Tab-separated table of C-alpha atoms and ligand atoms in Angstrom:
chain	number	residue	atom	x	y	z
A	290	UNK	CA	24.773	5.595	-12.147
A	291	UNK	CA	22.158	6.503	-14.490
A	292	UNK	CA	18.684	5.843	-14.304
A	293	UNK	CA	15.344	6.153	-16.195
A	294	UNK	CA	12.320	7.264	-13.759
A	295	UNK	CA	9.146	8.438	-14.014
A	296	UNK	CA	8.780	12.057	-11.539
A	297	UNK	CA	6.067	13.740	-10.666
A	298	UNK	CA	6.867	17.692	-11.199
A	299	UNK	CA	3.934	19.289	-9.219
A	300	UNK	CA	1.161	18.073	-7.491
A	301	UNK	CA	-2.186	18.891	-8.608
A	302	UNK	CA	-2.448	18.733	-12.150
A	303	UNK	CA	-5.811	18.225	-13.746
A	304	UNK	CA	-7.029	14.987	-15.554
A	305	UNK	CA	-7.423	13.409	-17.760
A	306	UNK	CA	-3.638	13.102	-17.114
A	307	UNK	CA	-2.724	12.277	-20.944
A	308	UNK	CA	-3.007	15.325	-21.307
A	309	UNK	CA	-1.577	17.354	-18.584
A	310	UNK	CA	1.056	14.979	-18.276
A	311	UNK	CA	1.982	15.186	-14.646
A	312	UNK	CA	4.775	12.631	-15.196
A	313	UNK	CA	8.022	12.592	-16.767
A	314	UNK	CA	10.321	10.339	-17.817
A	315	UNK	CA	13.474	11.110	-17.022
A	316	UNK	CA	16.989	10.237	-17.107
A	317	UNK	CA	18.390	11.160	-13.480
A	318	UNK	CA	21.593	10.025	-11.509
A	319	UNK	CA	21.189	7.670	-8.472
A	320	UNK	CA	23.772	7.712	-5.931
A	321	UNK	CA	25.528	4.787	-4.587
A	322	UNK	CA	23.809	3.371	-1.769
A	323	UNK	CA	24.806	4.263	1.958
A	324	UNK	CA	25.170	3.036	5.280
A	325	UNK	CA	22.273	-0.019	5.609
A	326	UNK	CA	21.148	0.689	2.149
A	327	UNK	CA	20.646	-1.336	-1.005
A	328	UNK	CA	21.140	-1.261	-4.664
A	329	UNK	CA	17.935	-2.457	-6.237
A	330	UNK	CA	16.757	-3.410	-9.995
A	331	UNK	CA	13.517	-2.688	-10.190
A	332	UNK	CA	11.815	-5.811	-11.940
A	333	UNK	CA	7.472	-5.332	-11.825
A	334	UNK	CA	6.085	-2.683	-9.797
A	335	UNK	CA	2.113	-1.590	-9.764
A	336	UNK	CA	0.349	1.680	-9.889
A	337	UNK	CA	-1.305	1.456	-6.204
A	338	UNK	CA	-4.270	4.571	-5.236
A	339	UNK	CA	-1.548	5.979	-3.198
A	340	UNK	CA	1.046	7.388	-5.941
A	341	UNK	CA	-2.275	9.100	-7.379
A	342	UNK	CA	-3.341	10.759	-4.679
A	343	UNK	CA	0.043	12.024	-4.622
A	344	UNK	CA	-0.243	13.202	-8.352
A	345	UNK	CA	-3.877	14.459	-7.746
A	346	UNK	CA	-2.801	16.398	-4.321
A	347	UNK	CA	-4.714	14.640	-1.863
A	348	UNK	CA	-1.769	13.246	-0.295
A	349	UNK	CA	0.242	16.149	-0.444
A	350	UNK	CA	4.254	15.696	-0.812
A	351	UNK	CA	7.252	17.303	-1.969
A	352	UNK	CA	8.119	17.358	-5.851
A	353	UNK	CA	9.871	16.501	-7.611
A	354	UNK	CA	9.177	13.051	-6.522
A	355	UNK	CA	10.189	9.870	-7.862
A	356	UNK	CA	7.091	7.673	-8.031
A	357	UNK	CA	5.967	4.213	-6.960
A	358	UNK	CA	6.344	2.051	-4.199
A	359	UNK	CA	4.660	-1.331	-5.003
A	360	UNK	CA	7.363	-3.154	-6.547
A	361	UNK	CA	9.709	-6.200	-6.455
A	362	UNK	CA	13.118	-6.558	-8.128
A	363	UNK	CA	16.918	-8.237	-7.312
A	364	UNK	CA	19.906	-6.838	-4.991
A	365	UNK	CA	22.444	-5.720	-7.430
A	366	UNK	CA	24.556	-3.990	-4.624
A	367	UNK	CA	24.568	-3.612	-0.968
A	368	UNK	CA	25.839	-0.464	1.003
A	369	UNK	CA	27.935	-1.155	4.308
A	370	UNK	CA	25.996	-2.423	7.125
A	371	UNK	CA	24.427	-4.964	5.223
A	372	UNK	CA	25.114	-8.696	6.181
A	373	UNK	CA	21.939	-9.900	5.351
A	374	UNK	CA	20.958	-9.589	2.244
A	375	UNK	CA	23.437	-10.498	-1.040
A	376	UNK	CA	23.657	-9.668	-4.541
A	377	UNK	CA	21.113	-11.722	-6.810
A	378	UNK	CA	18.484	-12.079	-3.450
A	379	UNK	CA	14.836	-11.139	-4.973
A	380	UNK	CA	13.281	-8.468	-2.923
A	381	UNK	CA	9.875	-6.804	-2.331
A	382	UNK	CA	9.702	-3.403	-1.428
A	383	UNK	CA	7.637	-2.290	1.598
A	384	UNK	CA	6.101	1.376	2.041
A	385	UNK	CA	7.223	1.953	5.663
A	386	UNK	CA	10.711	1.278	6.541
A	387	UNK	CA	10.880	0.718	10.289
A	388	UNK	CA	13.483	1.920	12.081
A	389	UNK	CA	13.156	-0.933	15.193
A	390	UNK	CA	13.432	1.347	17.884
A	391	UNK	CA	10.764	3.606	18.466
A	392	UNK	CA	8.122	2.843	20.915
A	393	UNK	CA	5.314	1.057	17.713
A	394	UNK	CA	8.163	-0.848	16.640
A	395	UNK	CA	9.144	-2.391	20.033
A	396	UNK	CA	5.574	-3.120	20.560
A	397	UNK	CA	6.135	-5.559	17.548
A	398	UNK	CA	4.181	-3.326	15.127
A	399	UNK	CA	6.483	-1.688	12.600
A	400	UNK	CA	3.486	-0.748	10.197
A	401	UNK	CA	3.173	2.001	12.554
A	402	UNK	CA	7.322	3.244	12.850
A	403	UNK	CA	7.216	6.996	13.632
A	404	UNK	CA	10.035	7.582	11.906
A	405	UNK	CA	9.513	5.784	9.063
A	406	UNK	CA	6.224	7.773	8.497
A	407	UNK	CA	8.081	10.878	9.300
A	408	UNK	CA	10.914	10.703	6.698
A	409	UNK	CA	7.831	9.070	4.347
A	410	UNK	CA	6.222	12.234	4.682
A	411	UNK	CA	9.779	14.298	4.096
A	412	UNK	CA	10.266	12.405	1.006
A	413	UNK	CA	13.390	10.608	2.095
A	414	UNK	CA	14.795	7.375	2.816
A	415	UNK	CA	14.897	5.960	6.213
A	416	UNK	CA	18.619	7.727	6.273
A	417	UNK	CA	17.192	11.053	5.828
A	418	UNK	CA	18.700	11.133	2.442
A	419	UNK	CA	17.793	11.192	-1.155
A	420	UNK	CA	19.813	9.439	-3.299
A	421	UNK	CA	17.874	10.457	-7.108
A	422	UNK	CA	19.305	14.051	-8.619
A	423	UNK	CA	18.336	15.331	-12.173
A	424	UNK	CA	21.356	17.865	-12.520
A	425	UNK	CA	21.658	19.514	-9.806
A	426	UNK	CA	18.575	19.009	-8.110
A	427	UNK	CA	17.660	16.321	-5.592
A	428	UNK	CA	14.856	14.619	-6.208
A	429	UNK	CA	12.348	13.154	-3.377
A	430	UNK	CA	11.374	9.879	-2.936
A	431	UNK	CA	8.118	7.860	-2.825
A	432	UNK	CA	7.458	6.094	0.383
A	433	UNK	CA	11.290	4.931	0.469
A	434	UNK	CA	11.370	3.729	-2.337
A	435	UNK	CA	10.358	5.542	-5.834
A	436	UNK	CA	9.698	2.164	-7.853
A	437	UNK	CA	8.917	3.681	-11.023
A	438	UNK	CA	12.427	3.520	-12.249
A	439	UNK	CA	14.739	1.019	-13.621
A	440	UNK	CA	16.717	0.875	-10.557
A	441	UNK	CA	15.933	2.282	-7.148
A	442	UNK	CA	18.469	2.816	-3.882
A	443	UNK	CA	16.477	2.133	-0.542
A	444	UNK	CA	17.170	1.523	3.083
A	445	UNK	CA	17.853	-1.896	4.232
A	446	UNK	CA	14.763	-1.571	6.318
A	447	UNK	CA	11.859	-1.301	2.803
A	448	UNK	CA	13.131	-4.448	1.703
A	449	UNK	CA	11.743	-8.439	2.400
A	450	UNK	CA	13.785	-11.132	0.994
A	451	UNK	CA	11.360	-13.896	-1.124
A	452	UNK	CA	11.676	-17.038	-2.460
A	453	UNK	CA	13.018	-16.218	-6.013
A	454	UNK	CA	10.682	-18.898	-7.515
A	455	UNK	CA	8.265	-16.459	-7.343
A	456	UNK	CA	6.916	-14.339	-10.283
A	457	UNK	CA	8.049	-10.683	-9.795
A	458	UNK	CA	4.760	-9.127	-10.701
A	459	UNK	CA	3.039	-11.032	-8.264
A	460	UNK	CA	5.714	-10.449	-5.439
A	461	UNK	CA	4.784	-6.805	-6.397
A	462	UNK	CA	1.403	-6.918	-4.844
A	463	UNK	CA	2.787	-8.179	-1.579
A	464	UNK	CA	4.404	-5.161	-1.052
A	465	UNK	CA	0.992	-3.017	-1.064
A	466	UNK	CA	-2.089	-4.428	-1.630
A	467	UNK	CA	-1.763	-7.853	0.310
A	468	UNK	CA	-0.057	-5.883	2.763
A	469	UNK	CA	-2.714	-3.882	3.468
A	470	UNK	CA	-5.705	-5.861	2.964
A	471	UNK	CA	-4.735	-9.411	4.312
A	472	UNK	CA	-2.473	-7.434	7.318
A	473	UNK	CA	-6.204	-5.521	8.220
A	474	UNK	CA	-7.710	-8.829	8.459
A	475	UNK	CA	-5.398	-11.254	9.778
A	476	UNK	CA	-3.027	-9.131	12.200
A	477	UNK	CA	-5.677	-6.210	12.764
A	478	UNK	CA	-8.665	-7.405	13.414
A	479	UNK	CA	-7.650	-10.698	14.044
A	480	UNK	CA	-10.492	-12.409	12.336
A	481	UNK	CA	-11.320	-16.218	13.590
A	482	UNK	CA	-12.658	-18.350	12.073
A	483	UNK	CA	-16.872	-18.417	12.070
A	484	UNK	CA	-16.571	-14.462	12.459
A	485	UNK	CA	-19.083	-12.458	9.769
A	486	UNK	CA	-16.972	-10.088	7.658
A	487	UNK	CA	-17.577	-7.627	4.654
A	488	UNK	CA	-15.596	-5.801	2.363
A	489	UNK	CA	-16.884	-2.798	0.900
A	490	UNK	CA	-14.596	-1.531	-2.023
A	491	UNK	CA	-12.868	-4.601	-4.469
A	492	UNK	CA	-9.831	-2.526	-5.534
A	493	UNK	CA	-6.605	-4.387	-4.836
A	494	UNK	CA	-6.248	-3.857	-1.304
A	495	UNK	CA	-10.475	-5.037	-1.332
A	496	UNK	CA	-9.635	-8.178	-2.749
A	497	UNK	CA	-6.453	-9.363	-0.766
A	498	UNK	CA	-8.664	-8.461	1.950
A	499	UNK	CA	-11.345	-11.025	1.104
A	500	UNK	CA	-8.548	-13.816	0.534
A	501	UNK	CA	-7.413	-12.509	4.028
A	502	UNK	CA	-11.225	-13.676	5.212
A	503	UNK	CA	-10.999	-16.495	3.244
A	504	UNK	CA	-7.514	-17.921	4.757
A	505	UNK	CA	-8.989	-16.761	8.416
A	506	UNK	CA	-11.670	-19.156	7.931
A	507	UNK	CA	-14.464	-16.403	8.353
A	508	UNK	CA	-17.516	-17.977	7.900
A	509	UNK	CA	-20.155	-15.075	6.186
A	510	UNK	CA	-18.146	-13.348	3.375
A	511	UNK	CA	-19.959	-10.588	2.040
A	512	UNK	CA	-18.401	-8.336	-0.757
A	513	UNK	CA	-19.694	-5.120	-1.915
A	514	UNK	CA	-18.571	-2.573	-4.888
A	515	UNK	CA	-20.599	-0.707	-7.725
A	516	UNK	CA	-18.593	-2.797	-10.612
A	517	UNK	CA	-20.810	-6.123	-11.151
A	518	UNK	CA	-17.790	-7.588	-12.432
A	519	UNK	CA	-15.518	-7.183	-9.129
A	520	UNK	CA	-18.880	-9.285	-7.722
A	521	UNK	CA	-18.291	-12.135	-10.225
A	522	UNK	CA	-14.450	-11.874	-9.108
A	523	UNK	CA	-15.249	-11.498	-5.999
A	524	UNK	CA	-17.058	-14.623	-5.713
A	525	UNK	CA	-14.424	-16.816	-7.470
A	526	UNK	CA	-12.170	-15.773	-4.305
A	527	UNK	CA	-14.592	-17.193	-2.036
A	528	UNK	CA	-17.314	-14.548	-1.416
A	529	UNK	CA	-19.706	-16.361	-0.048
A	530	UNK	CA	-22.541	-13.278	-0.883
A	531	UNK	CA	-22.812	-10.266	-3.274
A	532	UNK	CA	-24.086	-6.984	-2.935
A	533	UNK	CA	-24.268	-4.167	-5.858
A	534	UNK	CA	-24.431	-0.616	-3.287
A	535	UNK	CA	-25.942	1.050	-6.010
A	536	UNK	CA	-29.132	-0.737	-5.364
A	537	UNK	CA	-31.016	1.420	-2.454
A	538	UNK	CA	-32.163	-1.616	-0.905
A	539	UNK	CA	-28.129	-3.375	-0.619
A	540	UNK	CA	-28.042	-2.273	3.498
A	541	UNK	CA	-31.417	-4.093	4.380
A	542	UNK	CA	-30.721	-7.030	2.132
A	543	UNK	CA	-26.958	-7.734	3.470
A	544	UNK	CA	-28.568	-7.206	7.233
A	545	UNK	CA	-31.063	-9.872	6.390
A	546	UNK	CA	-28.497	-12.135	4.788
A	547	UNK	CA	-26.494	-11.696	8.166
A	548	UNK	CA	-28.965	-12.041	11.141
A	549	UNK	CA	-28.685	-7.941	11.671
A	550	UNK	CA	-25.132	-7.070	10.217
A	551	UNK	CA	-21.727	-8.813	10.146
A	552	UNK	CA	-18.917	-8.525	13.074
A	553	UNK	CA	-16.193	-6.557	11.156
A	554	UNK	CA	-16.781	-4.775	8.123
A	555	UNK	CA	-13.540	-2.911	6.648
A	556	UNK	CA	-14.041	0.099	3.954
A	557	UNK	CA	-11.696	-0.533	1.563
A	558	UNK	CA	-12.944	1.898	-1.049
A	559	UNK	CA	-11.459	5.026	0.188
A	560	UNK	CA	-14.719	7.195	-0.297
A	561	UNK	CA	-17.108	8.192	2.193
A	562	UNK	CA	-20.622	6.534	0.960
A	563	UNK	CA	-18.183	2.660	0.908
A	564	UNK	CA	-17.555	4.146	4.727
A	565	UNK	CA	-21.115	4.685	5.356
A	566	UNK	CA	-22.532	1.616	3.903
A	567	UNK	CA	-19.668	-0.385	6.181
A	568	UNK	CA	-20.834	1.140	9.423
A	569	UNK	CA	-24.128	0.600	8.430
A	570	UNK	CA	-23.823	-3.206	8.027
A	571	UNK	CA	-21.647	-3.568	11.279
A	572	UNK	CA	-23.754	-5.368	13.475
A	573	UNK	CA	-24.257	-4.245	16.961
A	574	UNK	CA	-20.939	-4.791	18.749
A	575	UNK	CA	-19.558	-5.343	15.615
A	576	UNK	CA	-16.443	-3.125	14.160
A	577	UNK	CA	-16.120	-1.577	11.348
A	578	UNK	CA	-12.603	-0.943	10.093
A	579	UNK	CA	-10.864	1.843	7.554
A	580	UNK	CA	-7.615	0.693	6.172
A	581	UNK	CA	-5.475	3.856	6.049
A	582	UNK	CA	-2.065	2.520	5.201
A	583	UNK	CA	-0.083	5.454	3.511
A	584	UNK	CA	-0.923	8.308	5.612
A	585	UNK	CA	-0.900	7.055	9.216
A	586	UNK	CA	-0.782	3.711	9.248
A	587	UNK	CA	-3.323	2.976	11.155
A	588	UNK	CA	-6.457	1.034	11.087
A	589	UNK	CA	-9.222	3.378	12.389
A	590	UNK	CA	-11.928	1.302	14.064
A	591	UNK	CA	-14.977	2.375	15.132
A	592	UNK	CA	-17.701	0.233	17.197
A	593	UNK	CA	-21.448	0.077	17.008
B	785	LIG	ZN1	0.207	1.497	-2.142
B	786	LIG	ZN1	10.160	2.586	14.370
């Protein structure tokens, strides 16, 4: 069938990107989908970090690539193998597909499926296939998925089923951002409740992080960024203190606030003075934690 999708010719291209343009849209032909794999309209899907880095190199893949990977939509055809899902079931799509048999996802961790970050690396479904061509050229995939597109063909395995009554751009976000964030907290570092936590860096994952806290019951909820308006947000969600890093004395001040630092801090800014600034406020004992969820998947810790 034909499909519109927005692909990423070659990685690298310099900002701002109106201009160079490192997208286009294009018509391409999607294959039907295969053995365990799904037929999927594409209904909301988000720009995460992640597809930039790809555009801007620091994640280096193969193009062309089919962007985006944060995304909902509806089953609109299943492949053979496929007795769970049906057509009309609303779906988020998940940036690792795990495969259920290697050693992380027997260990009941599939964030960390070896070969689902292989084959996300290699640009292909979970299959080892790509199902996008533009003539007759095969086009890579994003993550499994390549949600930037009107329609999308993944593996059974980079798909949830949801309660439909849900709004599709909201499921979007579950499929990266809460992920990430609330998945560091909760099933990472396994918060408790009374523990001291900070997040340094309010992007998306940031934020679903600091709900994470919140739902954990985490008593001390610091947030950090440079934006005074992800503060104000910040503290709608339940922050219970604010700190600006641009002001030199933010370290001292959030150590005071804390009794010496807070149990867990996780970076969630992706940039290297947000890293510093989160080890510095880890108390001693503490841990401070680096969400790294499209390279690895892993959660690096490091203790004081
Ligand atoms: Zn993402
Ligand atoms: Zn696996």
């Amino acid at each position: 069938m034909k499909v519109k999708s927005a692909v990423l010719q070659t990685i690298g291209a310099q900002s701002p990107y109106k201009e160079s343009m490192p997208l286009l849209i294009q018509e391409l032909e999607l294959d039907p989908p295969g053995h365990e794999e799904i037929l999927v309209e594409i209904k909301a899907a988000g720009l995460c970090h992640s597809d930039l880095s790809v555009i801007n190199g620091s994640r280096p893949r193969p193009t062309p690539m089919a962007l985006g990977h944060e995304a909902a939509g509806i089953v609109v055809k299943t492949g053979e193998g496929i007795t769970d899902l049906q057509v009309g079931d609303h779906v988020v799509c998940i940036f690792v597909p795990a495969c259920g048999h290697c050693p992380p996802c027997q260990e009941g961790r599939p964030a960390l499926c070896e070969e689902g970050a292989r084959v996300n690396q290699d640009g292909t479904l979970l299959s080892g296939e790509r199902r996008l061509h533009h003539d007759q050229d095969y086009i890579y995939h994003h993550l499994g998925v390549s949600a930037f597109s009107t329609f999308a063909v993944t593996s059974r395995h980079s798909l949830v089923k949801i309660d439909p009554t849900i709004p599709f751009e909201i499921a979007a976000l579950f499929g990266c951002a809460v992920m990430t964030g609330v998945g560091a907290v909760i099933n990472t570092a396994h918060i408790k409740m009374g523990n001291s936590v900070a997040i340094v860096g309010l992007g998306g994952v940031g934020l679903s992080a600091l709900i994470g806290a919140v739902a954990a019951g985490a008593n001390d909820i610091i947030a950090v960024d440079i934006n005074p308006d992800k503060l104000a947000f910040a503290k709608e969600l339940g922050a219970t203190h604010v700190f600006n890093s641009n002001d030199s004395d933010a370290v001292t001040q959030i150590k005071k606030v804390t009794g010496g630092g807070v149990e867990y801090a996780f970076e969630t800014g992706g940039a290297v003075p947000a890293m510093q600034v989160a080890y510095n406020i880890t108390r001693r004992g503490g841990t401070t934690l680096q969400p790294d969820s499209h390279i690895r998947n892993i959660y690096s810790r490091f203790r004081r």
